[in-house]
Tab-separated table of C-alpha atoms in Angstrom:
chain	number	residue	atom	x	y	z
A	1	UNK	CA	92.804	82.574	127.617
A	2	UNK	CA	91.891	86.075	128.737
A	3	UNK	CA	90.904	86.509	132.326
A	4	UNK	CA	88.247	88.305	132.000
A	5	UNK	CA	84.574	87.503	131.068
A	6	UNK	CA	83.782	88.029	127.818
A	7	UNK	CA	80.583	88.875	126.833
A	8	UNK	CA	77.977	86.919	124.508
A	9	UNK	CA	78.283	87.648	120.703
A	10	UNK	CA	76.134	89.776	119.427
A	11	UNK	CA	74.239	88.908	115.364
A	12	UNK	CA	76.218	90.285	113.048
A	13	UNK	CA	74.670	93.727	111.437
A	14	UNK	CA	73.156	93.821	108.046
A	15	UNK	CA	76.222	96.446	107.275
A	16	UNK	CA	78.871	94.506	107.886
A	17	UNK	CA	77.147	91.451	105.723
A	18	UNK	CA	77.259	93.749	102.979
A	19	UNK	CA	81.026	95.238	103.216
A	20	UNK	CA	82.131	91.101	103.433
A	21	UNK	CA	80.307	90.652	100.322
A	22	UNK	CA	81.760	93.890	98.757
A	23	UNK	CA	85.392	92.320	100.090
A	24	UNK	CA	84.813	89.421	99.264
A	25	UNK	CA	83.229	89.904	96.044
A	26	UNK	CA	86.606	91.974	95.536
A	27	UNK	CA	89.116	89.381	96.885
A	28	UNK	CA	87.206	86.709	93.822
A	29	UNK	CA	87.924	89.708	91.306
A	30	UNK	CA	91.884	89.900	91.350
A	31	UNK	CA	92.329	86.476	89.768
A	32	UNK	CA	90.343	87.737	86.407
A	33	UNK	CA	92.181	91.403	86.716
A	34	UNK	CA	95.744	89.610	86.027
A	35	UNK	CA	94.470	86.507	84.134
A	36	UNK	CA	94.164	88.489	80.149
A	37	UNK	CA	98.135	89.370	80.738
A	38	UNK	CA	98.415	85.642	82.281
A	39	UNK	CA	97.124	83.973	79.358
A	40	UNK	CA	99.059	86.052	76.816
A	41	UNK	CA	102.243	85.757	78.950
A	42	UNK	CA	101.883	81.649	79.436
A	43	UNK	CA	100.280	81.214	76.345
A	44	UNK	CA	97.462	77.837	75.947
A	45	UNK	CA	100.250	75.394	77.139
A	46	UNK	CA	101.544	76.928	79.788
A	47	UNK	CA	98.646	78.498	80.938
A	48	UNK	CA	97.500	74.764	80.580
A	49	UNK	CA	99.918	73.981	83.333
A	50	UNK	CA	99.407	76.662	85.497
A	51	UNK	CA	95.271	75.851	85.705
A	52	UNK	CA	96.277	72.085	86.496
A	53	UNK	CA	99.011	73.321	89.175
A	54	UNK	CA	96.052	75.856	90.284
A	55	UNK	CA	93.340	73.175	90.280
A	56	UNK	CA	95.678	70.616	92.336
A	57	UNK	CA	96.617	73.412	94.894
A	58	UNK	CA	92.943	74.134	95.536
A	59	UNK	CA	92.514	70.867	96.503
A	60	UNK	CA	95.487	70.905	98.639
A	61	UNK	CA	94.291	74.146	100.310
A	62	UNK	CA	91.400	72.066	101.381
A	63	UNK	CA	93.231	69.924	102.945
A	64	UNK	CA	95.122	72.382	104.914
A	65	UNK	CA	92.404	74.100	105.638
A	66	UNK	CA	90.818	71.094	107.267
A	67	UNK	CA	87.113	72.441	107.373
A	68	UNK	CA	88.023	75.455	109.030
A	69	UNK	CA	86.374	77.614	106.112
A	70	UNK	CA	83.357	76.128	106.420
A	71	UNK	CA	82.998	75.402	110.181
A	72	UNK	CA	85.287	78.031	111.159
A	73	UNK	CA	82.578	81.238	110.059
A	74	UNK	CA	79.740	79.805	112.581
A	75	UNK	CA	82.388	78.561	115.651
A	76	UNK	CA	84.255	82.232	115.778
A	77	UNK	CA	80.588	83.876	115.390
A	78	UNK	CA	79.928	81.703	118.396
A	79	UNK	CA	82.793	82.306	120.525
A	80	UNK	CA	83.332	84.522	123.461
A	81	UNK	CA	87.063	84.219	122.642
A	82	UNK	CA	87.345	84.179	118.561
A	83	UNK	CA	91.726	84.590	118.938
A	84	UNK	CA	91.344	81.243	120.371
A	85	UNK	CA	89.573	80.075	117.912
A	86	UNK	CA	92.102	81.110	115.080
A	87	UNK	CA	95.125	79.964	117.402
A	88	UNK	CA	93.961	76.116	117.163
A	89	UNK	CA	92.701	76.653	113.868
A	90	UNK	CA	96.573	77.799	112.874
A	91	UNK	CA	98.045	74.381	114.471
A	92	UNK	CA	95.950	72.209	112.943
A	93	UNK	CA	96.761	74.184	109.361
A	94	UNK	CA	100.470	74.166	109.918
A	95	UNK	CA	100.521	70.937	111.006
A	96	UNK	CA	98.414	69.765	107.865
A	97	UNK	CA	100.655	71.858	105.284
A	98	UNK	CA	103.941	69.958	106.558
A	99	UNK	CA	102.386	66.676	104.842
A	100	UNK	CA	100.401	68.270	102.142
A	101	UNK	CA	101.924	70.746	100.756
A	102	UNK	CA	105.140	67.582	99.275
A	103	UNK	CA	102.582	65.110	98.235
A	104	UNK	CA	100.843	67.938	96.258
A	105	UNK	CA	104.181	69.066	94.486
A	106	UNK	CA	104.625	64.708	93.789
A	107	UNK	CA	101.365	65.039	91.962
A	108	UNK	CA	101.647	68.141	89.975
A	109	UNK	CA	104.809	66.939	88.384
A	110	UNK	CA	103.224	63.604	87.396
A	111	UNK	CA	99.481	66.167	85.919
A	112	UNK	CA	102.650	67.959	84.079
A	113	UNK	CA	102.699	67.553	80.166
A	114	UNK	CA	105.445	70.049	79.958
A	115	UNK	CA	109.408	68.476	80.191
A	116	UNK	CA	110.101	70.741	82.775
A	117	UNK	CA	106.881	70.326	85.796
A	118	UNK	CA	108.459	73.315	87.649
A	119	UNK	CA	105.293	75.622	86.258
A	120	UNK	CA	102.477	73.309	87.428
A	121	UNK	CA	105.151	72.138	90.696
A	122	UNK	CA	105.108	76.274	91.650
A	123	UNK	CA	101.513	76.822	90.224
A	124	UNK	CA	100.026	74.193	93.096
A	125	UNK	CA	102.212	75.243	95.809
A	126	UNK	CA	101.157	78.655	95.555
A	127	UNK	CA	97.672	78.129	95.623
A	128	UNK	CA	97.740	75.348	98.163
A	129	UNK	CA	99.261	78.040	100.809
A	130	UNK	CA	95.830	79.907	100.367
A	131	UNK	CA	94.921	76.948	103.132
A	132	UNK	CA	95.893	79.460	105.116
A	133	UNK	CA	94.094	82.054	104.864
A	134	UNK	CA	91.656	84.308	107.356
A	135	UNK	CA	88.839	85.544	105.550
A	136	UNK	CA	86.959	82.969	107.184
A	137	UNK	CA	87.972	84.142	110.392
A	138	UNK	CA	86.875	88.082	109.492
A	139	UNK	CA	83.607	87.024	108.457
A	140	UNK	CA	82.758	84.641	112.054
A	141	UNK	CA	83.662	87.818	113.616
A	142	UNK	CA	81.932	90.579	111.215
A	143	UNK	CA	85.175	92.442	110.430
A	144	UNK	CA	85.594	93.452	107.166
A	145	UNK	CA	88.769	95.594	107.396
A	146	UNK	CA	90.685	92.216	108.490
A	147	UNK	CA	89.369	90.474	105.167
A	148	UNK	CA	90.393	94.065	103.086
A	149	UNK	CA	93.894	94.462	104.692
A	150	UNK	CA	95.015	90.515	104.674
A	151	UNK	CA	92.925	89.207	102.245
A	152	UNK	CA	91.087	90.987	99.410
A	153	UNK	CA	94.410	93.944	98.922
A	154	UNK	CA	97.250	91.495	99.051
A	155	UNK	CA	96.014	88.996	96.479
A	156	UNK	CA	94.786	92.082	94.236
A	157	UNK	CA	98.265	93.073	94.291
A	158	UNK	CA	100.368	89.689	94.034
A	159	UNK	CA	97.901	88.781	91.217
A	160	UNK	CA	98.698	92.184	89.372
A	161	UNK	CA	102.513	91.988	90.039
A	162	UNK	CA	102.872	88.509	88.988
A	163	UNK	CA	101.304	88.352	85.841
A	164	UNK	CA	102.896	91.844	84.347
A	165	UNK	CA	106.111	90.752	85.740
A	166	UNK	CA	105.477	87.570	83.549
A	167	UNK	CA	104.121	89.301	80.667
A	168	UNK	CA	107.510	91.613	80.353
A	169	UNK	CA	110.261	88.547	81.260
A	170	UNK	CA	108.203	86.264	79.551
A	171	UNK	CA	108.774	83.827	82.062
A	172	UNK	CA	105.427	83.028	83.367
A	173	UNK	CA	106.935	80.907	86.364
A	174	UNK	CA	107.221	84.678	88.066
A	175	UNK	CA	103.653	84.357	88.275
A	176	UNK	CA	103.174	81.723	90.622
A	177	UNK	CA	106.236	82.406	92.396
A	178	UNK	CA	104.957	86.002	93.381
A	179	UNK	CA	101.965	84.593	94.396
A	180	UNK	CA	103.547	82.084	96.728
A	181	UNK	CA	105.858	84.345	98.472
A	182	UNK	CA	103.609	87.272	98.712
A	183	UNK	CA	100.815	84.949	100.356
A	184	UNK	CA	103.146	83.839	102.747
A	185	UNK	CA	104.128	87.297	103.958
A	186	UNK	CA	100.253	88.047	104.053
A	187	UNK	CA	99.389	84.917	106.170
A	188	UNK	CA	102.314	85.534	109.170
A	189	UNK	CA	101.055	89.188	109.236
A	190	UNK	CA	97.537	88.085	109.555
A	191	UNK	CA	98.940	85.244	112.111
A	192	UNK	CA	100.715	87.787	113.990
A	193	UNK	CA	97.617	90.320	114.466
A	194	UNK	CA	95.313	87.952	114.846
A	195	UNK	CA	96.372	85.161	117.195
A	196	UNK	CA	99.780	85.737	118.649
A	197	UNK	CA	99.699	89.640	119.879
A	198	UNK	CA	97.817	88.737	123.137
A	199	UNK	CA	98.808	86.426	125.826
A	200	UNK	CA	97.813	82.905	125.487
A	201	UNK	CA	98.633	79.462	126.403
A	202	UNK	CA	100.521	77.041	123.466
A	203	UNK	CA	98.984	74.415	125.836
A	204	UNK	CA	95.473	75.203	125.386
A	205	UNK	CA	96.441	75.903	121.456
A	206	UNK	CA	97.673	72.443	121.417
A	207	UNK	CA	94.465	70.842	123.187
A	208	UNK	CA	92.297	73.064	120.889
A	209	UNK	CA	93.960	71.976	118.107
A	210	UNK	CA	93.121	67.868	119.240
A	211	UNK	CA	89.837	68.847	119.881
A	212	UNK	CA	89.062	70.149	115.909
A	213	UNK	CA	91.294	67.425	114.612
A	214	UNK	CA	88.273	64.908	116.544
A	215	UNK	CA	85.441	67.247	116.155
A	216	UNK	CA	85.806	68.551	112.583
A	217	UNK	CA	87.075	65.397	110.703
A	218	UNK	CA	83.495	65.242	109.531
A	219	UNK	CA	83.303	68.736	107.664
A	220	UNK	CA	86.816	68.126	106.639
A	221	UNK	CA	86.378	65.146	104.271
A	222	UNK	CA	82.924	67.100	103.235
A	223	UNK	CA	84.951	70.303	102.172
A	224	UNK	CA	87.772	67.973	100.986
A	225	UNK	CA	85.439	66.149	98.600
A	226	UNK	CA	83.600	69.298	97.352
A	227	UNK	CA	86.461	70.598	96.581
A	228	UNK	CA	87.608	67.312	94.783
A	229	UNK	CA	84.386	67.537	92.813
A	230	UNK	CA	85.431	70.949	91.452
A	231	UNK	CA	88.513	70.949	90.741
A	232	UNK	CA	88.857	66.979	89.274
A	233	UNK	CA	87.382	67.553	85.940
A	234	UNK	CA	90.762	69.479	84.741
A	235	UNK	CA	92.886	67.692	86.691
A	236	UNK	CA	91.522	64.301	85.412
A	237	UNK	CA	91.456	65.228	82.055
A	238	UNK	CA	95.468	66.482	82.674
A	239	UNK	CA	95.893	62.892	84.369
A	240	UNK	CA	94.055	61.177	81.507
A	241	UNK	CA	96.399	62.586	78.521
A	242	UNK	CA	92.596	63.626	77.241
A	243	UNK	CA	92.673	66.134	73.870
A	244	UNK	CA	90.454	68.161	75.407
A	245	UNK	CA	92.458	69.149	78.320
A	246	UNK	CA	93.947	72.549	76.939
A	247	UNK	CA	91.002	73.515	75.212
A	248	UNK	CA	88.575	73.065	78.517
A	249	UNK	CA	91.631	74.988	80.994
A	250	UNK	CA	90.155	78.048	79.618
A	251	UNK	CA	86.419	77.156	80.764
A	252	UNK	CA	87.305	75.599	83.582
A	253	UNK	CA	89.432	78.483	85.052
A	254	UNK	CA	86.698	81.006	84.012
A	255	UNK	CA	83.643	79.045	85.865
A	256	UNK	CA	86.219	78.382	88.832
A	257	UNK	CA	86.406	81.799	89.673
A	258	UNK	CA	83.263	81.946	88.962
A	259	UNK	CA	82.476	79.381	92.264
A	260	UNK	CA	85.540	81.434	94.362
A	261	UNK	CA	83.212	84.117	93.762
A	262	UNK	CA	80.073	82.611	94.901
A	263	UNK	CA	81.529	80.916	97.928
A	264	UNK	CA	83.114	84.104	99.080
A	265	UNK	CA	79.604	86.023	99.091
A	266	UNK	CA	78.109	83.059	100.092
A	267	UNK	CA	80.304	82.508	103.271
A	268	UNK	CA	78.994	86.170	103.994
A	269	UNK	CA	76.024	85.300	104.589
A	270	UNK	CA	77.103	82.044	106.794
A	271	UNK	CA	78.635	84.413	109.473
A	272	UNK	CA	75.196	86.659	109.608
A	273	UNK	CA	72.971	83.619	109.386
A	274	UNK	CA	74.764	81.665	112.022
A	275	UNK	CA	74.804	84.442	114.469
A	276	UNK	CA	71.176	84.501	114.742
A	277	UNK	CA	68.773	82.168	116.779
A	278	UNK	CA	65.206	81.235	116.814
A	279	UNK	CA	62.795	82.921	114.082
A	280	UNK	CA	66.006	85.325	112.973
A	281	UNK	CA	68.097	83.033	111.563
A	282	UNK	CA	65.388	80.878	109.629
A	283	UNK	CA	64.660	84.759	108.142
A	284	UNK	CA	67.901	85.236	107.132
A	285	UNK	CA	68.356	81.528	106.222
A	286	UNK	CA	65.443	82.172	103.819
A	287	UNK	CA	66.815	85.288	102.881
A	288	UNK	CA	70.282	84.404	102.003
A	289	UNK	CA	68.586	81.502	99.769
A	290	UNK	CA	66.220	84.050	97.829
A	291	UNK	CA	69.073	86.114	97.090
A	292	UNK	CA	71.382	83.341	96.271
A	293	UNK	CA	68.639	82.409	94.038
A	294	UNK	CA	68.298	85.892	91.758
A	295	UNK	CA	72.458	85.808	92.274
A	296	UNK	CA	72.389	82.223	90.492
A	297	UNK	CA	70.112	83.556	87.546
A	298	UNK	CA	72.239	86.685	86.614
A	299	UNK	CA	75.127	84.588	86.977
A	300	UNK	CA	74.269	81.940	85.114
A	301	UNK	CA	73.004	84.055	81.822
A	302	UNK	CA	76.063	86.235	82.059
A	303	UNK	CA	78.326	83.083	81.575
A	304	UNK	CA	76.499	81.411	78.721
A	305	UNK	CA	76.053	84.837	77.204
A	306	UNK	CA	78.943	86.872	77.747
A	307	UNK	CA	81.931	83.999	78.190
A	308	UNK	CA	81.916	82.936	74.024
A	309	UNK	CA	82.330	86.369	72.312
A	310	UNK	CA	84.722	87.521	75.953
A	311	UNK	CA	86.986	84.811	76.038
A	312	UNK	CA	89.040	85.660	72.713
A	313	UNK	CA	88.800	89.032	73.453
A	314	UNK	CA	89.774	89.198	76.840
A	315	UNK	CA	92.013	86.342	77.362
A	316	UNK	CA	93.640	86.443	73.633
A	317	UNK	CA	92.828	84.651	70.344
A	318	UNK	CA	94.398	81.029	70.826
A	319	UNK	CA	91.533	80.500	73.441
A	320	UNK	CA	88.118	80.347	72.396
A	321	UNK	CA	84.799	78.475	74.222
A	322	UNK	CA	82.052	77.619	72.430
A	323	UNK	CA	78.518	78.922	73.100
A	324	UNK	CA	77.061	75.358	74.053
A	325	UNK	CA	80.251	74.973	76.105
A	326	UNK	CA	79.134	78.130	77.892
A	327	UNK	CA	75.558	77.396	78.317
A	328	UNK	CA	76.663	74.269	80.295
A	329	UNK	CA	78.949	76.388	82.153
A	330	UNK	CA	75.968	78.912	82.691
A	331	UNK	CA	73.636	75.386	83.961
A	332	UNK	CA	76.717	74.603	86.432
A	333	UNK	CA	77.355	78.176	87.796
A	334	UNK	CA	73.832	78.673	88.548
A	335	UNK	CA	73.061	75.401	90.035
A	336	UNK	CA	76.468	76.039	92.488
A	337	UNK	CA	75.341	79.009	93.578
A	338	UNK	CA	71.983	77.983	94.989
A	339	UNK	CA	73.418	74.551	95.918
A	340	UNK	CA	75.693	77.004	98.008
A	341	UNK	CA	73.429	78.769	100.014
A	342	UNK	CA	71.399	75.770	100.708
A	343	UNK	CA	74.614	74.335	101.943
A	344	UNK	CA	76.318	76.974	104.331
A	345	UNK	CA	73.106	78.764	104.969
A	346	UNK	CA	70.560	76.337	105.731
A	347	UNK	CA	72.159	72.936	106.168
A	348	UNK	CA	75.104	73.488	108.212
A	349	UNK	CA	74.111	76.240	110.763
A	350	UNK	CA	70.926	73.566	110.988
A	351	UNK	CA	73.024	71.259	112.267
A	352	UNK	CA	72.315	68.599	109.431
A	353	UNK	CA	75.951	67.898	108.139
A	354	UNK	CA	75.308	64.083	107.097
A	355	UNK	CA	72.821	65.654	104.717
A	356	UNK	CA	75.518	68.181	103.806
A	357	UNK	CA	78.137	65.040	103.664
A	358	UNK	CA	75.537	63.247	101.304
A	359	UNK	CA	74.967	65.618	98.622
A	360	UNK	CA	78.890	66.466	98.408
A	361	UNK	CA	79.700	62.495	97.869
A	362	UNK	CA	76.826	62.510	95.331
A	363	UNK	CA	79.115	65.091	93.190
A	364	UNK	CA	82.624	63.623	94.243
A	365	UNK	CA	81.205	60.084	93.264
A	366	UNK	CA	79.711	61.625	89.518
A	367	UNK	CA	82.897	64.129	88.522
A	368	UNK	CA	85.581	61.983	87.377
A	369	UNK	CA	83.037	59.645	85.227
A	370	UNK	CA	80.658	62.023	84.225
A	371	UNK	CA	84.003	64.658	82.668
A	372	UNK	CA	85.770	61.501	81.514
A	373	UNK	CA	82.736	60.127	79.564
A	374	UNK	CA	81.386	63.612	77.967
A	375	UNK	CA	85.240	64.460	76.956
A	376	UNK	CA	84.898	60.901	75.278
A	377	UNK	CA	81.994	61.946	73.518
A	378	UNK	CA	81.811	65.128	72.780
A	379	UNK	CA	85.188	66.680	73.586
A	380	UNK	CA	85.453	69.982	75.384
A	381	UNK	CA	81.666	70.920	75.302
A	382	UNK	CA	80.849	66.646	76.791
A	383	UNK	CA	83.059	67.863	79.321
A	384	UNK	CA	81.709	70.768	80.401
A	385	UNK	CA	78.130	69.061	80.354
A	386	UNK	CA	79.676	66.569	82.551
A	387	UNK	CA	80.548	69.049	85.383
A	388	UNK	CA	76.759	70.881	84.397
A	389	UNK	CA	75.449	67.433	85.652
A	390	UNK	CA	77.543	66.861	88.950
A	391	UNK	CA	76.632	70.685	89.551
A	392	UNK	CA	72.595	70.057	89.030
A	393	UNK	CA	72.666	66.029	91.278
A	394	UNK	CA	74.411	67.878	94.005
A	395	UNK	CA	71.600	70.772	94.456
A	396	UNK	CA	69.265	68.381	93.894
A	397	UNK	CA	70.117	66.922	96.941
A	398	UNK	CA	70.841	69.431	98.644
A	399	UNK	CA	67.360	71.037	98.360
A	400	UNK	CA	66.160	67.916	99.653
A	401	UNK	CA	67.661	68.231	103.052
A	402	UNK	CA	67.164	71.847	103.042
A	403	UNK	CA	63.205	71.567	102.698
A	404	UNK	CA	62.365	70.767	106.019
A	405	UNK	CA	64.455	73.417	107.686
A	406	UNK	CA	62.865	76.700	105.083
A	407	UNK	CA	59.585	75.186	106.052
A	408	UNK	CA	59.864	75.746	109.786
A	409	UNK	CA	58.164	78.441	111.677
């Protein structure tokens, strides 16, 4: 711990808010740069396994990340020593990838339709080591050149690299193998000058570390299960053997980045809104929720509009979504996006995370049936109204615990 005193934070500027939403708007953007040469490259089956490895190793960054992305925005905002902060939050994430990261690989070979699960084995690992990373960290502390230089530039670039090297081997296991050693050179450079430049105690680290793992188990199973509720309906349907399963990889990987995106901006606005007190932050609580709000509308028509005539264009001809499929897509998108704000923006730096806890079960408890029952009836497009649904019960209840806080004066 540094000896001397630190002073208080200070509320983050409107400024930086706006270059972490330009980063982090950026960082969401890479993904969709490389995924036209990703598709053609992998082609519908592989690229089949590479969105279940991708949806598994979200969930397994969750995990790792132990509700550090969530939590982790509003504690470094409120520290007088951030470092410290990201020192405990790097045990407990190390600590947590040593037991996730093999269970993860066990269940991506068993998702795997293909006779050789080393696509959807590599595909997960990559992603899951994303656990790791510390844009949450550069947005608690308002710095957006952290989030640009360890963040947003190195998956631009990994993302790039690893699809074109696919696309001209043909081997579209490059892909996710670029991406997993290029993330791991990006996270010890971030670990390196972030936490472990400066003098510190591995003692403390260690007892900071115990603390979270007591204090944060709470937002942990939250962000666990929200991610479970996003990235289960393609996983399931892998799981299930369904027909629909390569047909909706194509939607689902589209209105997944589609949520990256809206989380990123969205976690933004946590670090500005949680750095305020008193009559500022239920301003900028009301603020962020407004603009979430005209966010979620554009959003949501540019999916059901755009997404039927793009997809064959962009992403090749062997993947097409229908416009109904879209329009449910559009529903789910925009409902996510204000369920968001209302969530990290409202809820959370309120102090009300049972509320937040009860609208995330309400989604984790609907996804599996409500996917597994529209596939069943309706194929691809049931499906996709299936995750509309989960997408529309969880804002629902969200707005209902986020009422009483807008309302205060």
């Amino acid at each position: 711990m540094p000896s001397s005193t630190p002073e208080a934070p200070k509320p983050h500027r409107a400024r930086s808010v706006a270059l972490l939403t330009g980063v982090s708007a950026l960082s969401a953007v890479s993904p969709l740069i490389a995924l036209p040469l990703l598709t053609r490259a992998a082609g519908p089956a592989g690229f089949t396994e590479i969105a279940i490895g991708q949806a598994l190793g979200t969930l397994a960054a969750t995990l790792i990340t132990f509700g550090w992305a969530v939590r982790g925005p509003v504690e470094a905002a409120r520290s007088p020593h951030p470092a410290r902060v990201f020192r405990a939050s790097l045990a407990v994430r190390g600590a947590n990838s040593l037991v996730v990261l093999p269970v993860i690989a066990v269940i991506a070979a068993l998702a795997s339709h293909a006779q050789d699960h080393s696509l959807a084995i590599v595909a997960a690992l990559a992603f899951a080591l994303q656990g790791l990373s510390m844009s949450w960290y550069a947005v608690g502390v308002g710095r957006p050149l952290l989030a640009l230089s360890f963040d947003a530039v190195p998956r631009i670039v990994l993302n790039l690299v690893g699809a074109v090297a696919a696309l001209i081997t043909g081997a579209a296991i490059l892909y996710p193998v670029i991406l997993l050693v290029g993330t791991l050179v990006a996270t010890l450079a971030a670990t390196w000058a972030i936490g472990l430049r400066e003098r510190f105690s591995p003692r403390s680290t260690l007892a900071d570390a115990a603390a979270a793992y007591r204090a944060g188990w709470r937002t942990a199973l939250t962000a666990s299960l929200l991610t479970f509720s996003e990235t289960a309906p393609q996983s399931t349907l892998g799981v299930a053997a369904s027909p629909a399963a390569i047909g909706f990889a194509p939607f689902d990987r589209i209105l997944k980045y589609g949520y990256i995106g809206v989380y990123m901006i969205s976690s933004s606005f946590q670090g500005w809104v949680s750095s305020a007190t008193g009559d500022l932050a239920h301003r900028r609580m009301r603020r962020a929720v407004g603009i979430h709000a005209v966010l979620a509308l554009v959003l949501g028509a540019l999916f059901a509009i755009v997404v039927p005539w793009a997809t064959p264009v962009v992403l090749g001809p062997g993947f097409v979504i229908a416009p109904l499929t879209a329009l449910f897509g559009g529903i789910a998108l925009a409902a996510m996006t204000v369920g968001t704000a209302l969530g990290v923006c409202v809820v959370l730096p309120a102090g009300r995370d049972g509320a937040y806890l009860a609208a995330v079960i309400v989604g984790a408890a609907l996804v599996v049936p409500a996917v597994l029952i529209g596939a069943g009836l309706a194929g691809v497009t049931g499906a996709a109204a299936g995750v509309a649904l989960v997408q529309v019960a969880a804002l629902a209840t969200l707005a209902a615990a986020a009422a009483p806080v807008l309302r205060a004066r």
